[in-house]
Amino acid sequence: MLQDRIGRPITALRVSVLDRCNLRCTYCMPADIFDKNYTYLKHADILTFDEIKSVVKCAMNLGVRKIRLTGGEPLLRPNLYQLVANLKSLGIEEIAITTNGLLLEEQAEALYQAGLNRVTVSLDTLDDTLFKKISGTAMSIQKVLEGLRAAQQIGFKGIKINAVIQKNINEQEILPLVHFARTQGLWLRFIEFMDVGQTNQWSKDQVVYGKQIQKMIHEIWPLRSVPQPTNHVAREWIYEDGLGKVGFINSVSEAFCGGCDRGRLTADGFFYTCLFSANGLDLKSSLRNFCDLNVLTDLMATQWSQRDDRYSELRAEMNHQPRIEMSRIGG
Ligand code: SAM
Ligand code: SF4
Ligand code: SF4
């Protein structure tokens, strides 16, 4: 089995299908940087569905069993359901998507029919005014809520919500989000605000730590810990009253690099081995130079086997180095 320098296999691949987004979340694509002058990928530089399929085939040769589609906003990519169907035909065990949910209502049925297994919707507040402020949009949060409802009605099970909480911005939204998730049968996960990229003005002082959030929830809805699989990024807790579970992705305060088994593919075909890398392996050039898929598999295997990424564990020493933007690598 392929392993990196510290013994980690590759079992999952996050595939970014587009670097554009219909939102401008302050912590990801701040509007003053990602404005009309920002240079996005050119259409010709974005991998076609066939090219993505080839990379996924190679990744499967290395041990990948799960794919997560992301972006930018993945639902902005036309006919995304066709990619889902294509990847399903390869025998991938699980295909998931992370989306801001704005276009989910329209696409949920086609994605479900194509074989999409799981949906995660990012939602940091239930307050429409705050939603507009955090995500730099005039669109209403109702669109996201309708998308979630549509996904549930169509039959998706175990829908997750990702929430990023920032100090003095949306801490007051923690308990309403918990209440919402518990009563709607959704699995809420809190992601610590991270220093991905170099444009979101990250500072440690703005991070609300998972432990604090957990304590706050526990006081109202007591939580019990459950055994954690070693490679799971989210630490799971169940509510003692039996009404679901909640997860904490404590990537700043409790780094989980030891179990990190995910590769990442950008929309323009670069293979990254860490969310905080500066450079990836250019698979698009190889693909477009008619590289044999066995050769491509070997290139990816070499990249993975040479990996010793541990950014979150070494943050203090490493956070002066350049890092790829979240909207390109997809989280
Ligand atoms: N646009 C889609 C969405 O928002 O779900 C997919 C891409 S987005 C980059 C993937 C995830 O990364 C989202 O759940 C988002 O909240 C999270 N994210 C973005 N920037 C982040 C940051 N600086 N720290 C923590 N999570 C972040
Ligand atoms: Fe867009 Fe997702 Fe980034 Fe928000 S977090 S700006 S929705 S890519
Ligand atoms: Fe994996 Fe890099 Fe995140 Fe560590 S910092 S968990 S190596 S992506």
mmCIF file with all atom_site columns, C-alpha atoms in Angstrom, residues 13 25 43 96 105 133 141 154 215 223 240 244 262 280 298 306 324 327:
data_model
loop_
_atom_site.group_PDB
_atom_site.id
_atom_site.type_symbol
_atom_site.label_atom_id
_atom_site.label_alt_id
_atom_site.label_comp_id
_atom_site.label_asym_id
_atom_site.label_entity_id
_atom_site.label_seq_id
_atom_site.pdbx_PDB_ins_code
_atom_site.Cartn_x
_atom_site.Cartn_y
_atom_site.Cartn_z
_atom_site.occupancy
_atom_site.B_iso_or_equiv
_atom_site.pdbx_formal_charge
_atom_site.auth_seq_id
_atom_site.auth_comp_id
_atom_site.auth_asym_id
_atom_site.auth_atom_id
_atom_site.pdbx_PDB_model_num
ATOM 1  C CA . LEU A 1 13  ? -9.352  12.994 -3.010  1.00 0.00 ? 13  LEU A CA 1
ATOM 2  C CA . CYS A 1 25  ? -17.187 34.894 2.374   1.00 0.00 ? 25  CYS A CA 1
ATOM 3  C CA . HIS A 1 43  ? -11.902 28.189 -19.255 1.00 0.00 ? 43  HIS A CA 1
ATOM 4  C CA . ALA A 1 96  ? -19.748 13.820 -1.666  1.00 0.00 ? 96  ALA A CA 1
ATOM 5  C CA . GLU A 1 105 ? -32.618 23.271 -4.813  1.00 0.00 ? 105 GLU A CA 1
ATOM 6  C CA . LYS A 1 133 ? -22.582 40.400 5.676   1.00 0.00 ? 133 LYS A CA 1
ATOM 7  C CA . ILE A 1 141 ? -30.357 32.809 3.185   1.00 0.00 ? 141 ILE A CA 1
ATOM 8  C CA . ILE A 1 154 ? -35.139 13.995 -2.444  1.00 0.00 ? 154 ILE A CA 1
ATOM 9  C CA . LYS A 1 215 ? -18.504 23.602 26.356  1.00 0.00 ? 215 LYS A CA 1
ATOM 10 C CA . LEU A 1 223 ? -22.766 15.801 25.069  1.00 0.00 ? 223 LEU A CA 1
ATOM 11 C CA . GLU A 1 240 ? -27.162 12.577 25.577  1.00 0.00 ? 240 GLU A CA 1
ATOM 12 C CA . GLY A 1 244 ? -28.117 13.404 16.756  1.00 0.00 ? 244 GLY A CA 1
ATOM 13 C CA . ARG A 1 262 ? -6.457  13.231 1.615   1.00 0.00 ? 262 ARG A CA 1
ATOM 14 C CA . GLY A 1 280 ? 1.326   21.166 -6.437  1.00 0.00 ? 280 GLY A CA 1
ATOM 15 C CA . ASP A 1 298 ? 3.435   6.867  -10.958 1.00 0.00 ? 298 ASP A CA 1
ATOM 16 C CA . GLN A 1 306 ? 7.623   12.106 -0.777  1.00 0.00 ? 306 GLN A CA 1
ATOM 17 C CA . ILE A 1 324 ? -2.554  28.417 -1.945  1.00 0.00 ? 324 ILE A CA 1
ATOM 18 C CA . SER A 1 327 ? -11.045 29.014 -3.273  1.00 0.00 ? 327 SER A CA 1
#
